[in-house]
């Protein structure tokens, strides 16, 4: 039985739902600082994995099941750069090869005794794991921009969203809901400004550029740009699971929020958010302002998490989705098309050329 079938047997809807399972994709499983001397249990697209640091501190990921008696390997310990099962002491290296069986006088490394391994990378302060086991990746993980830029500051947060990967991505990049769900914090319900939106779609990306947008009228906008001004605003989805929101206000303010999303299960998504920004303020003042902004940002995410939970509960209760979209739902349908193509392992189905459309909306 497949992972998807198992999930649906356990109560997942059998109707039309925007749930995907992505092969051959890199996802963050934890921050580098979380992976120390002990094994760490994580789940990726419904599959239990165990992370540990092998020889030389290099991270490794194995399916969290000992091939001997099916005990979770995450219950064991790391010994001499190998993961030792806590039940009978079988030991595995980072490639899943069985290296030792206590009391056994033969060679331990028969194929049936090996654990299943996933490729891993440690990059930008995160541990990335490849979703397809037992293969050598042909791509590398996404690199977060501007981390080394001296004039920029960076804040990182790991958050959890009770929704599907698609729903969480769409929520992160959706403009119209901000005036209602986050009214007064980011935008307000009074829509006074008509702006132009340019939507660009390609084989691995969909982007919305908002032209002529004034500084957001809510509290966050006033904190980021006290003098007002016109915003250069881009929302982007980058395959397989990157949501990026970019604001430029004048020549001095630049905020880039990049969220790498990891589907833990069909209805549970981890969000690894990296906020990189440059403001027209001295460093000491930026450090003083951050404690004022972060509680507001976390409150906004809490509102999103609650609405995603209710959306998920409704979909699962009815057993299917029933979405009615308009042209100002600018990114959600495009995101789903890219995810579906990747799930079918036919990314070329959406074409290599950049397709551009323009529309009007009020904010």
PDB file of C-alpha atoms in Angstrom, residues 97-284:
ATOM      1  CA  UNK A  97      25.530  -0.171   5.211  1.00  0.00           C
ATOM      2  CA  UNK A  98      25.418  -2.605   8.148  1.00  0.00           C
ATOM      3  CA  UNK A  99      28.895  -2.461   9.712  1.00  0.00           C
ATOM      4  CA  UNK A 100      28.579  -4.575  12.845  1.00  0.00           C
ATOM      5  CA  UNK A 101      26.317  -7.247  14.357  1.00  0.00           C
ATOM      6  CA  UNK A 102      27.320  -8.105  17.933  1.00  0.00           C
ATOM      7  CA  UNK A 103      27.940 -11.840  18.391  1.00  0.00           C
ATOM      8  CA  UNK A 104      27.818 -12.584  14.656  1.00  0.00           C
ATOM      9  CA  UNK A 105      31.052 -14.100  13.272  1.00  0.00           C
ATOM     10  CA  UNK A 106      30.291 -13.600   9.562  1.00  0.00           C
ATOM     11  CA  UNK A 107      30.337 -10.513   7.361  1.00  0.00           C
ATOM     12  CA  UNK A 108      27.531  -8.160   8.459  1.00  0.00           C
ATOM     13  CA  UNK A 109      27.012  -6.264   5.205  1.00  0.00           C
ATOM     14  CA  UNK A 110      24.521  -8.402   3.282  1.00  0.00           C
ATOM     15  CA  UNK A 111      22.027  -6.263   1.354  1.00  0.00           C
ATOM     16  CA  UNK A 112      19.026  -7.470   3.358  1.00  0.00           C
ATOM     17  CA  UNK A 113      20.712  -6.255   6.544  1.00  0.00           C
ATOM     18  CA  UNK A 114      21.286  -2.714   5.311  1.00  0.00           C
ATOM     19  CA  UNK A 115      19.158   0.299   6.163  1.00  0.00           C
ATOM     20  CA  UNK A 116      17.659   2.536   3.484  1.00  0.00           C
ATOM     21  CA  UNK A 117      19.500   5.852   3.148  1.00  0.00           C
ATOM     22  CA  UNK A 118      18.554   9.285   1.806  1.00  0.00           C
ATOM     23  CA  UNK A 119      21.141  11.724   0.457  1.00  0.00           C
ATOM     24  CA  UNK A 120      21.830  14.658   2.781  1.00  0.00           C
ATOM     25  CA  UNK A 121      23.514  18.051   2.582  1.00  0.00           C
ATOM     26  CA  UNK A 122      24.452  20.567   5.266  1.00  0.00           C
ATOM     27  CA  UNK A 123      24.076  24.052   3.813  1.00  0.00           C
ATOM     28  CA  UNK A 124      23.213  27.571   5.023  1.00  0.00           C
ATOM     29  CA  UNK A 125      22.823  26.295   8.579  1.00  0.00           C
ATOM     30  CA  UNK A 126      20.267  23.612   7.693  1.00  0.00           C
ATOM     31  CA  UNK A 127      20.223  19.852   7.135  1.00  0.00           C
ATOM     32  CA  UNK A 128      18.621  19.063   3.764  1.00  0.00           C
ATOM     33  CA  UNK A 129      17.363  15.581   2.857  1.00  0.00           C
ATOM     34  CA  UNK A 130      16.562  14.243  -0.631  1.00  0.00           C
ATOM     35  CA  UNK A 131      13.034  12.856  -0.819  1.00  0.00           C
ATOM     36  CA  UNK A 132      13.850   9.816  -2.980  1.00  0.00           C
ATOM     37  CA  UNK A 133      15.948   7.203  -1.123  1.00  0.00           C
ATOM     38  CA  UNK A 134      18.837   5.213  -2.511  1.00  0.00           C
ATOM     39  CA  UNK A 135      19.735   7.529  -5.408  1.00  0.00           C
ATOM     40  CA  UNK A 136      22.473  10.058  -6.105  1.00  0.00           C
ATOM     41  CA  UNK A 137      20.814  13.471  -6.593  1.00  0.00           C
ATOM     42  CA  UNK A 138      21.324  15.335  -9.844  1.00  0.00           C
ATOM     43  CA  UNK A 139      20.478  18.685  -8.211  1.00  0.00           C
ATOM     44  CA  UNK A 140      21.599  20.567  -5.107  1.00  0.00           C
ATOM     45  CA  UNK A 141      19.460  22.265  -2.414  1.00  0.00           C
ATOM     46  CA  UNK A 142      18.243  25.820  -2.731  1.00  0.00           C
ATOM     47  CA  UNK A 143      20.666  28.513  -1.521  1.00  0.00           C
ATOM     48  CA  UNK A 144      19.233  31.321   0.575  1.00  0.00           C
ATOM     49  CA  UNK A 145      20.235  34.701  -0.886  1.00  0.00           C
ATOM     50  CA  UNK A 146      22.113  37.554   0.829  1.00  0.00           C
ATOM     51  CA  UNK A 147      23.218  35.574   3.888  1.00  0.00           C
ATOM     52  CA  UNK A 148      26.796  36.793   3.430  1.00  0.00           C
ATOM     53  CA  UNK A 149      25.924  40.394   2.521  1.00  0.00           C
ATOM     54  CA  UNK A 150      27.496  42.613   5.203  1.00  0.00           C
ATOM     55  CA  UNK A 151      24.853  45.336   5.069  1.00  0.00           C
ATOM     56  CA  UNK A 152      22.022  42.855   5.722  1.00  0.00           C
ATOM     57  CA  UNK A 153      20.723  41.317   8.936  1.00  0.00           C
ATOM     58  CA  UNK A 154      19.112  37.881   9.110  1.00  0.00           C
ATOM     59  CA  UNK A 155      16.500  36.325  11.397  1.00  0.00           C
ATOM     60  CA  UNK A 156      15.558  32.634  11.256  1.00  0.00           C
ATOM     61  CA  UNK A 157      12.458  30.912  12.573  1.00  0.00           C
ATOM     62  CA  UNK A 158      11.031  27.411  12.338  1.00  0.00           C
ATOM     63  CA  UNK A 159       7.217  27.335  12.382  1.00  0.00           C
ATOM     64  CA  UNK A 160       4.563  24.662  11.900  1.00  0.00           C
ATOM     65  CA  UNK A 161       1.488  25.007   9.721  1.00  0.00           C
ATOM     66  CA  UNK A 162      -1.484  22.597  10.023  1.00  0.00           C
ATOM     67  CA  UNK A 163      -2.143  22.490   6.282  1.00  0.00           C
ATOM     68  CA  UNK A 164      -1.027  20.818   3.083  1.00  0.00           C
ATOM     69  CA  UNK A 165       2.113  21.994   1.299  1.00  0.00           C
ATOM     70  CA  UNK A 166       0.046  23.671  -1.414  1.00  0.00           C
ATOM     71  CA  UNK A 167      -2.312  25.413   1.018  1.00  0.00           C
ATOM     72  CA  UNK A 168       0.587  26.702   3.114  1.00  0.00           C
ATOM     73  CA  UNK A 169       2.474  27.972   0.065  1.00  0.00           C
ATOM     74  CA  UNK A 170      -0.620  29.728  -1.282  1.00  0.00           C
ATOM     75  CA  UNK A 171      -1.385  31.289   2.100  1.00  0.00           C
ATOM     76  CA  UNK A 172       2.163  32.661   2.402  1.00  0.00           C
ATOM     77  CA  UNK A 173       1.981  34.314  -1.028  1.00  0.00           C
ATOM     78  CA  UNK A 174      -1.658  35.441  -1.014  1.00  0.00           C
ATOM     79  CA  UNK A 175      -2.298  39.205  -0.860  1.00  0.00           C
ATOM     80  CA  UNK A 176      -6.142  39.540  -0.682  1.00  0.00           C
ATOM     81  CA  UNK A 177      -6.530  37.730   2.671  1.00  0.00           C
ATOM     82  CA  UNK A 178      -4.152  40.067   4.518  1.00  0.00           C
ATOM     83  CA  UNK A 179      -6.683  42.907   4.746  1.00  0.00           C
ATOM     84  CA  UNK A 180      -9.201  40.657   6.506  1.00  0.00           C
ATOM     85  CA  UNK A 181      -7.363  37.965   8.461  1.00  0.00           C
ATOM     86  CA  UNK A 182      -4.600  40.421   9.451  1.00  0.00           C
ATOM     87  CA  UNK A 183      -6.630  43.632   9.244  1.00  0.00           C
ATOM     88  CA  UNK A 184      -4.827  46.593  10.819  1.00  0.00           C
ATOM     89  CA  UNK A 185      -1.568  44.694  11.215  1.00  0.00           C
ATOM     90  CA  UNK A 186      -0.469  44.557   7.591  1.00  0.00           C
ATOM     91  CA  UNK A 187      -3.222  45.971   5.390  1.00  0.00           C
ATOM     92  CA  UNK A 188      -6.670  47.349   6.078  1.00  0.00           C
ATOM     93  CA  UNK A 189     -10.096  46.396   4.739  1.00  0.00           C
ATOM     94  CA  UNK A 190     -10.547  49.792   3.078  1.00  0.00           C
ATOM     95  CA  UNK A 191      -9.258  49.200  -0.454  1.00  0.00           C
ATOM     96  CA  UNK A 192      -8.370  52.596  -1.876  1.00  0.00           C
ATOM     97  CA  UNK A 193      -5.614  51.726  -4.325  1.00  0.00           C
ATOM     98  CA  UNK A 194      -5.883  50.030  -7.709  1.00  0.00           C
ATOM     99  CA  UNK A 195      -2.598  48.426  -8.721  1.00  0.00           C
ATOM    100  CA  UNK A 196      -1.336  46.365 -11.630  1.00  0.00           C
ATOM    101  CA  UNK A 197      -0.165  42.795 -11.132  1.00  0.00           C
ATOM    102  CA  UNK A 198       2.195  41.095 -13.571  1.00  0.00           C
ATOM    103  CA  UNK A 199       2.173  37.298 -13.242  1.00  0.00           C
ATOM    104  CA  UNK A 200       5.063  35.355 -14.770  1.00  0.00           C
ATOM    105  CA  UNK A 201       5.041  31.564 -15.100  1.00  0.00           C
ATOM    106  CA  UNK A 202       7.823  29.215 -16.188  1.00  0.00           C
ATOM    107  CA  UNK A 203       8.800  25.567 -15.771  1.00  0.00           C
ATOM    108  CA  UNK A 204      10.086  25.951 -12.200  1.00  0.00           C
ATOM    109  CA  UNK A 205       8.691  29.254 -10.930  1.00  0.00           C
ATOM    110  CA  UNK A 206       5.611  31.457 -10.724  1.00  0.00           C
ATOM    111  CA  UNK A 207       5.953  35.103  -9.700  1.00  0.00           C
ATOM    112  CA  UNK A 208       3.658  38.065  -9.109  1.00  0.00           C
ATOM    113  CA  UNK A 209       4.988  41.607  -9.355  1.00  0.00           C
ATOM    114  CA  UNK A 210       2.757  44.309  -7.836  1.00  0.00           C
ATOM    115  CA  UNK A 211       3.214  47.669  -9.580  1.00  0.00           C
ATOM    116  CA  UNK A 212       2.244  50.972  -8.003  1.00  0.00           C
ATOM    117  CA  UNK A 213       1.568  49.546  -4.534  1.00  0.00           C
ATOM    118  CA  UNK A 214       1.875  52.120  -1.727  1.00  0.00           C
ATOM    119  CA  UNK A 215       3.459  51.200   1.555  1.00  0.00           C
ATOM    120  CA  UNK A 216       1.135  48.837   3.471  1.00  0.00           C
ATOM    121  CA  UNK A 217      -1.131  50.867   5.735  1.00  0.00           C
ATOM    122  CA  UNK A 218      -0.989  48.572   8.773  1.00  0.00           C
ATOM    123  CA  UNK A 219       1.332  48.554  11.772  1.00  0.00           C
ATOM    124  CA  UNK A 220       4.057  46.498  10.089  1.00  0.00           C
ATOM    125  CA  UNK A 221       4.173  48.862   7.123  1.00  0.00           C
ATOM    126  CA  UNK A 222       4.591  51.892   9.389  1.00  0.00           C
ATOM    127  CA  UNK A 223       7.419  50.206  11.284  1.00  0.00           C
ATOM    128  CA  UNK A 224       9.281  49.228   8.119  1.00  0.00           C
ATOM    129  CA  UNK A 225       8.813  52.475   6.216  1.00  0.00           C
ATOM    130  CA  UNK A 226       7.842  55.379   8.507  1.00  0.00           C
ATOM    131  CA  UNK A 227       8.155  57.864   5.621  1.00  0.00           C
ATOM    132  CA  UNK A 228       5.764  56.004   3.340  1.00  0.00           C
ATOM    133  CA  UNK A 229       6.553  55.577  -0.341  1.00  0.00           C
ATOM    134  CA  UNK A 230       5.808  53.205  -3.201  1.00  0.00           C
ATOM    135  CA  UNK A 231       6.754  49.579  -2.737  1.00  0.00           C
ATOM    136  CA  UNK A 232       8.446  47.253  -5.184  1.00  0.00           C
ATOM    137  CA  UNK A 233       6.719  44.039  -4.222  1.00  0.00           C
ATOM    138  CA  UNK A 234       7.322  40.528  -5.571  1.00  0.00           C
ATOM    139  CA  UNK A 235       5.772  37.242  -4.420  1.00  0.00           C
ATOM    140  CA  UNK A 236       7.454  34.103  -5.785  1.00  0.00           C
ATOM    141  CA  UNK A 237       7.103  30.369  -5.692  1.00  0.00           C
ATOM    142  CA  UNK A 238      10.253  28.441  -6.596  1.00  0.00           C
ATOM    143  CA  UNK A 239      10.194  24.688  -7.049  1.00  0.00           C
ATOM    144  CA  UNK A 240       9.907  22.495  -5.149  1.00  0.00           C
ATOM    145  CA  UNK A 241       8.748  24.318  -1.996  1.00  0.00           C
ATOM    146  CA  UNK A 242      10.185  27.836  -1.665  1.00  0.00           C
ATOM    147  CA  UNK A 243       7.889  30.811  -0.992  1.00  0.00           C
ATOM    148  CA  UNK A 244       9.565  34.215  -1.251  1.00  0.00           C
ATOM    149  CA  UNK A 245       8.168  37.665  -0.483  1.00  0.00           C
ATOM    150  CA  UNK A 246      10.304  40.657  -1.419  1.00  0.00           C
ATOM    151  CA  UNK A 247       9.797  44.339  -0.631  1.00  0.00           C
ATOM    152  CA  UNK A 248      11.919  47.285  -1.695  1.00  0.00           C
ATOM    153  CA  UNK A 249      10.958  50.734  -0.420  1.00  0.00           C
ATOM    154  CA  UNK A 250      13.124  53.422  -1.985  1.00  0.00           C
ATOM    155  CA  UNK A 251      16.856  52.810  -2.241  1.00  0.00           C
ATOM    156  CA  UNK A 252      17.474  51.979   1.396  1.00  0.00           C
ATOM    157  CA  UNK A 253      14.872  49.461   2.609  1.00  0.00           C
ATOM    158  CA  UNK A 254      14.938  45.880   1.327  1.00  0.00           C
ATOM    159  CA  UNK A 255      13.183  42.954   3.001  1.00  0.00           C
ATOM    160  CA  UNK A 256      13.395  39.389   1.671  1.00  0.00           C
ATOM    161  CA  UNK A 257      11.389  36.684   3.422  1.00  0.00           C
ATOM    162  CA  UNK A 258      12.307  33.237   2.090  1.00  0.00           C
ATOM    163  CA  UNK A 259      10.380  30.255   3.465  1.00  0.00           C
ATOM    164  CA  UNK A 260      11.537  26.721   2.692  1.00  0.00           C
ATOM    165  CA  UNK A 261       8.598  24.418   3.361  1.00  0.00           C
ATOM    166  CA  UNK A 262       8.819  20.765   4.284  1.00  0.00           C
ATOM    167  CA  UNK A 263       5.754  18.496   3.970  1.00  0.00           C
ATOM    168  CA  UNK A 264       5.870  16.388   7.137  1.00  0.00           C
ATOM    169  CA  UNK A 265       2.656  14.660   6.105  1.00  0.00           C
ATOM    170  CA  UNK A 266      -0.283  15.406   3.847  1.00  0.00           C
ATOM    171  CA  UNK A 267      -1.712  17.958   6.310  1.00  0.00           C
ATOM    172  CA  UNK A 268       1.318  19.097   8.286  1.00  0.00           C
ATOM    173  CA  UNK A 269       3.988  21.460   6.941  1.00  0.00           C
ATOM    174  CA  UNK A 270       7.172  22.793   8.538  1.00  0.00           C
ATOM    175  CA  UNK A 271       8.129  26.338   7.556  1.00  0.00           C
ATOM    176  CA  UNK A 272      11.804  27.294   7.792  1.00  0.00           C
ATOM    177  CA  UNK A 273      11.669  31.076   7.407  1.00  0.00           C
ATOM    178  CA  UNK A 274      14.782  33.156   6.723  1.00  0.00           C
ATOM    179  CA  UNK A 275      14.170  36.918   6.894  1.00  0.00           C
ATOM    180  CA  UNK A 276      17.019  38.936   5.393  1.00  0.00           C
ATOM    181  CA  UNK A 277      16.715  42.714   5.454  1.00  0.00           C
ATOM    182  CA  UNK A 278      18.421  46.067   5.080  1.00  0.00           C
ATOM    183  CA  UNK A 279      16.856  49.125   6.727  1.00  0.00           C
ATOM    184  CA  UNK A 280      17.881  52.821   6.796  1.00  0.00           C
ATOM    185  CA  UNK A 281      18.760  52.478  10.483  1.00  0.00           C
ATOM    186  CA  UNK A 282      21.993  51.963  12.458  1.00  0.00           C
ATOM    187  CA  UNK A 283      22.670  48.360  13.478  1.00  0.00           C
ATOM    188  CA  UNK A 284      22.049  49.105  17.145  1.00  0.00           C
TER     189      UNK A 284
END
